[in-house]
mmCIF file of C-alpha atoms in Angstrom:
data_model
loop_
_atom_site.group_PDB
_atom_site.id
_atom_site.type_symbol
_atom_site.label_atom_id
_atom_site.label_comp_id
_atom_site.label_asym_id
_atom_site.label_seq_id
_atom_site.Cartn_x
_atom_site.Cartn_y
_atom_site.Cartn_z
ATOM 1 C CA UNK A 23 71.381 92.651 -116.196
ATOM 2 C CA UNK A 24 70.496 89.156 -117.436
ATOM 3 C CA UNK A 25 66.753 88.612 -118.567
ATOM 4 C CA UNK A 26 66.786 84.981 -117.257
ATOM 5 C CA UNK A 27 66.082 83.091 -120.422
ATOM 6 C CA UNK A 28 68.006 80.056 -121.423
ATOM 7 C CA UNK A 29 71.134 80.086 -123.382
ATOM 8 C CA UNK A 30 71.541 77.215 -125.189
ATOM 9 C CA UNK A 31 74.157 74.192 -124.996
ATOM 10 C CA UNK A 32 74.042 75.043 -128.992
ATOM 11 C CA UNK A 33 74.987 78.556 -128.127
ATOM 12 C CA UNK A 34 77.896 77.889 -126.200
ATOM 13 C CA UNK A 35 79.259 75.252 -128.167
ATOM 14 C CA UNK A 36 79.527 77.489 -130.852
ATOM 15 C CA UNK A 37 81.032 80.360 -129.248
ATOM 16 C CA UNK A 38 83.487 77.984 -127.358
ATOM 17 C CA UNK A 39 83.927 77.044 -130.899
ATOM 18 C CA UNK A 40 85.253 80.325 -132.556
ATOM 19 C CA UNK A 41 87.197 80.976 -129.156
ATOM 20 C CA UNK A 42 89.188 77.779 -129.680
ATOM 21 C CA UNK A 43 91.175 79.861 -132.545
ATOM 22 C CA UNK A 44 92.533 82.731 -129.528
ATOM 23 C CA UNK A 45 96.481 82.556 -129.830
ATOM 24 C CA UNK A 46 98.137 80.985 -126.718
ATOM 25 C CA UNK A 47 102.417 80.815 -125.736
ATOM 26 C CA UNK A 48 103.499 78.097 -128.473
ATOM 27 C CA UNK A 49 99.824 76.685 -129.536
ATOM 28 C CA UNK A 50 99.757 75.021 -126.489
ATOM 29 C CA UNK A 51 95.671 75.913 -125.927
ATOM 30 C CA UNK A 52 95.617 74.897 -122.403
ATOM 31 C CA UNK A 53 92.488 76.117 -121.376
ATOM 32 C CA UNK A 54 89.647 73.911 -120.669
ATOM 33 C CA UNK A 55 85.978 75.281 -120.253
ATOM 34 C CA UNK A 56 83.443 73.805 -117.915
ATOM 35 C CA UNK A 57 79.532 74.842 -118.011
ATOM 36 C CA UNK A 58 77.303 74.390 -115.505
ATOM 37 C CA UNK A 59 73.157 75.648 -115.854
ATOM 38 C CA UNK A 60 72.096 73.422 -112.807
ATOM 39 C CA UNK A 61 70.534 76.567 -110.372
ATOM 40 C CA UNK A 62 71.309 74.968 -107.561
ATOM 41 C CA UNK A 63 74.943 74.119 -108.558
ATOM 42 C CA UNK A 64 75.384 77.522 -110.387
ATOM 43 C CA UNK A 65 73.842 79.024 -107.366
ATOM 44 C CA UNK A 66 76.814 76.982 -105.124
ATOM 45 C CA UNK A 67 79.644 78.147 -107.444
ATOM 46 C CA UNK A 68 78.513 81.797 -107.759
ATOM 47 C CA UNK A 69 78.061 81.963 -103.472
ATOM 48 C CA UNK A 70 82.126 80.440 -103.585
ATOM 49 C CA UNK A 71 83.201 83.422 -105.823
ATOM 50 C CA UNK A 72 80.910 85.972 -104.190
ATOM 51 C CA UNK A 73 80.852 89.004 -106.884
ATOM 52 C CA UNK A 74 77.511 88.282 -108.495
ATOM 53 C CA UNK A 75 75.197 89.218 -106.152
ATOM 54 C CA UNK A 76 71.922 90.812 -107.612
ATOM 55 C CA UNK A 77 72.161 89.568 -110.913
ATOM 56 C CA UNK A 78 73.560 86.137 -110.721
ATOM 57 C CA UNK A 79 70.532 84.448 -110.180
ATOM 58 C CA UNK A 80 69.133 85.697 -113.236
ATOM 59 C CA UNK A 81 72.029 83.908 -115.151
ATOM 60 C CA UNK A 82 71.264 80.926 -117.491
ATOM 61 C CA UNK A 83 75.017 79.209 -117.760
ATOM 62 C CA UNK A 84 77.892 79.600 -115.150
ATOM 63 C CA UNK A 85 81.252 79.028 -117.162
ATOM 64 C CA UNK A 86 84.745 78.468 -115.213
ATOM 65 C CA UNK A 87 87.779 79.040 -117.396
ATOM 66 C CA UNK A 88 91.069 76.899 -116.310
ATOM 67 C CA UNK A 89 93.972 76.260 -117.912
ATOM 68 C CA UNK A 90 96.217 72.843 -117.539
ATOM 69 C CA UNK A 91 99.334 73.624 -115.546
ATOM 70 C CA UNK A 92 101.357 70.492 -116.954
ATOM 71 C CA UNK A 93 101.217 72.700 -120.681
ATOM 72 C CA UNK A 94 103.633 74.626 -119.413
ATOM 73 C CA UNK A 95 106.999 73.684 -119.071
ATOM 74 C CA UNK A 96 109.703 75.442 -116.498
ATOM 75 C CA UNK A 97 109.401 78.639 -113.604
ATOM 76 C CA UNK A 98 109.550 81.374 -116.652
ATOM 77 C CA UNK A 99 106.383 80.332 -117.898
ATOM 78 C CA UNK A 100 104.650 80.669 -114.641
ATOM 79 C CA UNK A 101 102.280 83.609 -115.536
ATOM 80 C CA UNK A 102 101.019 82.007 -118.908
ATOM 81 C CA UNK A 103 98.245 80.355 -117.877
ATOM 82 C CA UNK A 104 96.540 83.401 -116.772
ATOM 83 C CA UNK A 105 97.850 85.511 -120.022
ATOM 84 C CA UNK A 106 96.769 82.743 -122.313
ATOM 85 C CA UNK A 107 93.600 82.170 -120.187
ATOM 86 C CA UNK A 108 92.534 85.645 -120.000
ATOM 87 C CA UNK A 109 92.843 86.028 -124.209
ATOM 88 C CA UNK A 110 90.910 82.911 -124.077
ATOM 89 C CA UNK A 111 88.028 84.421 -121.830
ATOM 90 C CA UNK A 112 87.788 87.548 -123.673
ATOM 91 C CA UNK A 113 87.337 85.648 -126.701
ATOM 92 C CA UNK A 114 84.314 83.378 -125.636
ATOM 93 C CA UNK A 115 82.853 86.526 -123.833
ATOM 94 C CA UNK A 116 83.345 87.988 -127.704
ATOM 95 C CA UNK A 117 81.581 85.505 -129.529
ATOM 96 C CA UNK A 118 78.820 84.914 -126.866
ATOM 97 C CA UNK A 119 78.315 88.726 -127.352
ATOM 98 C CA UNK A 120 78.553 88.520 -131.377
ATOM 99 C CA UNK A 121 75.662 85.977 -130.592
ATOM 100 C CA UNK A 122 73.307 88.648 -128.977
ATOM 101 C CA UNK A 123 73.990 87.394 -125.165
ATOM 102 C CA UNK A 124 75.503 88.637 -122.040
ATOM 103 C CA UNK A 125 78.532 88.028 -119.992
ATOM 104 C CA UNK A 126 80.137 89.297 -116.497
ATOM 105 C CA UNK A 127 83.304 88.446 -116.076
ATOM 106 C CA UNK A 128 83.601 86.712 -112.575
ATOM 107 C CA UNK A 129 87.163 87.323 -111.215
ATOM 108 C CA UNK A 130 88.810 84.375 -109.294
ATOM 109 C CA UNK A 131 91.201 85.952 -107.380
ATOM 110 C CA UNK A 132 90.602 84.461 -103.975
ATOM 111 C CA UNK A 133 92.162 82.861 -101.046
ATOM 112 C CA UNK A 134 93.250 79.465 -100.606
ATOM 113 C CA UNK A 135 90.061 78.328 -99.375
ATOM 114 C CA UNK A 136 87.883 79.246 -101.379
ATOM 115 C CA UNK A 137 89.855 77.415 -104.272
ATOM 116 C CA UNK A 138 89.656 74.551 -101.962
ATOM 117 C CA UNK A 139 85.833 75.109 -101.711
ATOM 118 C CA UNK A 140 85.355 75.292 -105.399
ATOM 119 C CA UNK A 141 87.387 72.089 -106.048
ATOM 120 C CA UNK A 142 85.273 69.974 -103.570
ATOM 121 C CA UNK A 143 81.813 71.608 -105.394
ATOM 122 C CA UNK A 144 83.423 71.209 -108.796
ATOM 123 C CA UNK A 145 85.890 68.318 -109.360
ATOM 124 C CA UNK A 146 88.253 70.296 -110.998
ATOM 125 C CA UNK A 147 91.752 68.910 -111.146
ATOM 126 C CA UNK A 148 94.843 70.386 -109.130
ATOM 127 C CA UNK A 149 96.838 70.949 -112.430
ATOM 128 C CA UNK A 150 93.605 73.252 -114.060
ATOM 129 C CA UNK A 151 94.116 76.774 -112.927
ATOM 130 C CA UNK A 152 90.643 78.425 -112.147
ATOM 131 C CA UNK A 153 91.387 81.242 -114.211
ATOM 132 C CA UNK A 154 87.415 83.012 -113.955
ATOM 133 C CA UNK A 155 83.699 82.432 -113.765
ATOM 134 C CA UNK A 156 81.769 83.824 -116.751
ATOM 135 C CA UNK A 157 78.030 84.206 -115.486
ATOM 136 C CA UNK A 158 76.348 84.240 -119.371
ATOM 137 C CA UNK A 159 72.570 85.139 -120.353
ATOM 138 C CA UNK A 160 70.032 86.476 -122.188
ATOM 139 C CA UNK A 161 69.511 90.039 -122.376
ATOM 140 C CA UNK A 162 66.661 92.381 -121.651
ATOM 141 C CA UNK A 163 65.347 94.950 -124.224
ATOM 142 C CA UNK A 164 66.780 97.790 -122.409
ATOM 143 C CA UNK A 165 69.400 97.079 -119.224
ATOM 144 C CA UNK A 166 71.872 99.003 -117.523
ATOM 145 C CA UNK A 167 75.743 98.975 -117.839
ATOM 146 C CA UNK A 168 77.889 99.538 -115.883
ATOM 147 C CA UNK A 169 80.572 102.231 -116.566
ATOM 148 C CA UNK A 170 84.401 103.530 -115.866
ATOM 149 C CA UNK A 171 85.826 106.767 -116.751
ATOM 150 C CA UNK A 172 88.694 105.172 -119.148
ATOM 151 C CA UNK A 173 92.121 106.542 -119.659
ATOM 152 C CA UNK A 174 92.722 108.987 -122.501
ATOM 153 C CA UNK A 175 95.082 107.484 -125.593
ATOM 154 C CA UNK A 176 97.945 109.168 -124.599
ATOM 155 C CA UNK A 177 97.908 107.515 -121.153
ATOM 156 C CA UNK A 178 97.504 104.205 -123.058
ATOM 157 C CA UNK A 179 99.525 105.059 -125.943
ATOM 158 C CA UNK A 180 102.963 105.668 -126.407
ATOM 159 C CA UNK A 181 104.923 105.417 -129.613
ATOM 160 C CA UNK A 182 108.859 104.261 -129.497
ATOM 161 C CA UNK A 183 111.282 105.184 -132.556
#
């Protein structure tokens, strides 16, 4: 649940700003953020990736993570940009929250078309990866969350001598 106030261009410059230090495959940092808190073009992007509905409106900033293909160099680095991408996202969604706002991670695993779609809406470049959306806001006094049973540690867990 968002509470619809704004988040500041302050606000996410600094958080992009302690983010920037995430560890990435040979300190290449290929990720690239791009914020958008136009409704109507927020409102575009979020109908493209379709998982927001009933609370998406209510966000202040739309974020899409990418990461630059050309920082990567042959076929055996060809799942980096979504390992270094995804540290990187967890990290801004970490310092937005250390900031007192909300996140929802927006996945972006969709068809062909609908990267098409969100190229012609956004301008992004063939060679950024849309890694996710990151719908970010302010936050209610009291709001719901959602929840999943979680694994215990020794499903998660194992030690090796």
């Amino acid at each position: 649940h968002f509470k619809g106030g704004i988040v500041t261009d302050a606000e996410i410059t600094a958080a992009i700003s302690i983010a920037l230090k995430t560890p990435s495959v040979c300190n290449r940092q290929s990720w690239k953020v791009h914020a958008y808190s136009n409704k109507a073009h927020m409102q575009q992007l979020l109908n493209i990736q379709s998982g927001s509905r009933g609370f998406g409106e209510q966000a202040s900033s739309v974020l899409m993570i990418t990461c630059d293909l050309s920082s990567f160099v042959d076929v055996s680095e060809r799942y980096q940009a979504w390992i270094d991408g995804g540290m990187f996202s967890m990290s801004v969604c970490l310092a937005l929250h250390a900031q007192g706002l909300g996140t929802c991670c927006l996945n972006w695993s969709k068809l062909p078309a609908d990267d098409i779609a969100m190229r012609k809406v956004t301008n992004i470049k063939l060679q950024e990866q849309i890694i996710m959306l990151i719908a970010v806001g302010t936050l209610p006094e009291q709001f719901n969350v959602a929840y999943s049973a979680r694994k215990s540690i020794d499903q998660a867990l194992q030690f090796h001598s």
